[in-house]
XYZ file of C-alpha atoms in Angstrom:
191
model
C 54.225 130.307 8.016
C 53.707 131.395 11.844
C 55.418 127.958 12.699
C 58.479 128.763 10.677
C 58.707 132.242 12.030
C 58.400 130.689 15.752
C 60.845 128.084 15.224
C 63.146 130.984 13.434
C 62.629 133.322 16.459
C 63.217 130.429 18.909
C 66.638 129.213 17.412
C 67.759 133.001 17.567
C 67.182 132.912 21.124
C 68.423 129.805 21.861
C 71.517 131.044 20.144
C 71.851 134.327 22.112
C 71.102 132.758 25.299
C 74.372 130.185 24.170
C 76.716 133.181 23.201
C 75.667 134.709 26.630
C 73.391 137.486 25.453
C 70.316 137.085 27.488
C 69.104 140.884 27.176
C 69.345 140.352 23.353
C 67.431 137.140 23.733
C 64.196 138.651 25.167
C 62.802 140.559 22.125
C 62.695 137.102 20.557
C 60.700 135.828 23.038
C 58.532 138.768 23.178
C 58.315 138.059 19.497
C 57.209 134.041 19.879
C 54.553 135.811 22.334
C 53.328 137.632 19.528
C 52.895 134.420 17.187
C 52.056 132.022 19.840
C 50.160 134.129 22.614
C 50.466 132.007 26.103
C 53.164 129.883 24.751
C 54.684 128.272 27.773
C 58.240 127.618 26.357
C 58.676 131.467 25.503
C 56.765 132.627 29.034
C 59.097 130.210 30.996
C 62.438 131.371 29.066
C 61.426 135.120 29.177
C 60.751 134.809 33.145
C 63.963 132.714 33.589
C 65.931 135.507 31.323
C 64.291 138.513 33.204
C 64.684 136.930 36.654
C 68.408 136.445 35.627
C 68.735 140.251 34.845
C 66.964 141.374 37.863
C 64.010 142.433 36.486
C 61.832 140.902 38.603
C 58.403 142.302 38.416
C 58.620 141.364 34.742
C 59.647 137.888 35.553
C 56.575 137.474 38.080
C 54.469 139.139 35.846
C 55.786 136.491 32.908
C 55.459 133.534 35.748
C 51.800 134.862 36.374
C 50.957 134.511 32.551
C 52.255 131.065 32.639
C 50.192 129.891 35.311
C 47.144 131.476 33.690
C 48.148 129.516 30.414
C 49.298 126.517 31.969
C 47.265 126.065 35.251
C 47.876 122.266 35.588
C 51.518 122.927 35.103
C 53.111 122.104 38.629
C 56.916 123.496 37.346
C 55.121 126.730 36.275
C 53.612 127.600 39.628
C 56.594 126.251 41.566
C 58.317 128.500 39.793
C 56.280 131.922 40.474
C 55.934 130.478 44.185
C 60.237 130.646 44.311
C 60.427 133.930 42.689
C 57.831 135.723 44.939
C 59.309 134.010 48.030
C 62.883 135.686 46.752
C 61.554 138.748 46.938
C 59.610 138.339 50.285
C 56.044 137.842 49.285
C 55.451 135.244 51.464
C 51.691 134.692 51.618
C 51.462 134.714 47.842
C 54.698 132.349 47.313
C 52.913 130.197 50.151
C 49.765 129.991 48.187
C 51.666 128.987 44.618
C 53.629 126.596 46.428
C 50.331 124.971 47.886
C 49.262 125.089 44.272
C 52.084 123.032 42.650
C 51.781 120.609 45.349
C 48.077 120.005 44.897
C 49.226 119.458 41.529
C 52.045 117.409 41.998
C 52.452 116.210 45.916
C 55.799 114.431 44.951
C 57.707 117.934 44.202
C 60.227 117.819 46.865
C 61.665 121.258 45.998
C 57.939 122.670 46.726
C 57.863 121.338 50.095
C 61.019 122.864 50.997
C 60.160 126.153 49.597
C 56.841 126.070 51.221
C 58.501 125.388 54.522
C 60.630 128.480 53.941
C 58.048 130.466 53.281
C 55.982 129.260 56.266
C 59.250 129.982 58.646
C 59.604 133.628 57.044
C 56.020 134.026 58.251
C 56.589 132.195 61.780
C 54.193 129.042 60.615
C 56.829 127.090 62.582
C 54.360 123.763 63.314
C 53.559 123.876 59.626
C 56.798 124.178 58.421
C 58.002 121.280 60.366
C 55.129 118.941 58.383
C 56.489 120.615 55.132
C 60.060 119.984 55.870
C 59.215 116.151 56.922
C 57.622 115.780 53.520
C 60.468 117.169 51.975
C 63.128 115.169 53.681
C 60.381 111.876 52.916
C 61.148 112.569 49.536
C 64.642 113.263 49.539
C 66.006 111.540 52.564
C 69.719 112.073 51.561
C 69.395 115.685 50.632
C 70.782 117.725 53.813
C 69.163 120.974 53.196
C 65.271 119.747 54.548
C 67.165 118.355 57.571
C 69.400 121.311 58.423
C 66.159 123.432 58.407
C 64.365 121.009 60.345
C 67.057 120.935 62.964
C 66.627 124.534 63.210
C 62.976 124.861 63.485
C 62.542 122.096 65.837
C 65.121 123.702 68.319
C 63.162 127.261 67.434
C 59.971 125.457 68.665
C 62.085 124.421 72.015
C 62.356 120.698 70.681
C 65.752 120.181 71.420
C 65.504 116.604 71.831
C 63.798 116.368 68.373
C 66.641 118.686 67.098
C 69.409 116.795 68.528
C 67.722 113.514 66.962
C 67.949 115.234 63.756
C 71.589 116.235 63.958
C 72.265 112.672 64.936
C 70.578 111.852 61.480
C 72.366 113.771 59.424
C 75.537 112.576 60.713
C 74.928 109.424 59.176
C 75.523 110.902 55.644
C 76.640 114.194 55.818
C 79.135 114.199 59.231
C 80.813 117.721 58.260
C 77.754 119.268 58.047
C 76.213 117.600 61.095
C 79.154 119.049 63.036
C 78.563 122.669 61.457
C 74.545 122.370 62.177
C 75.556 120.949 65.923
C 77.767 124.103 66.555
C 75.333 126.422 65.160
C 72.450 125.069 67.369
C 74.846 124.960 70.225
C 75.050 121.305 70.696
C 78.879 121.072 71.876
C 78.716 117.384 72.371
C 77.123 116.371 68.769
C 79.606 118.668 67.097
C 82.767 116.220 68.104
C 81.410 113.183 67.100
């Protein structure tokens, strides 16, 4: 009987989301959690909707409950870290990104998020290491390379920053020109 009730609530929540009524879906997730306390799907969905609606403290609480219920789930830790970082709670975000990476070291988005948290805390040397991990896992994604050049320049490593721009030019020439201009490398901007 409880399994049927849970499925009905889940279907109703999904229908409300499809109909672009996230606020109306929230009570369905709360009721799903009454039927199945600590349910990963309900907690993650509730957190997503809460964050989408701008209810960030409640979203964080749902994500914290999710990592308590599923402490071995790297994606749960990543999502918690992402929201914490978004509201400037960088130390907590860093710890959650590190936990996600301890569980799944190939989670490239977590390396990038960790780098951003470290940059926000002026831990630039550590940010370089995280960005190098990110770009190693996602060699054709420009975001990690872009940040890596910025951080290298901030550390006074101009030659290394120029190398990153040159590398980025190989697969994202327009973005490389933008980055070169931003970093004040006029010779790189025209190639």
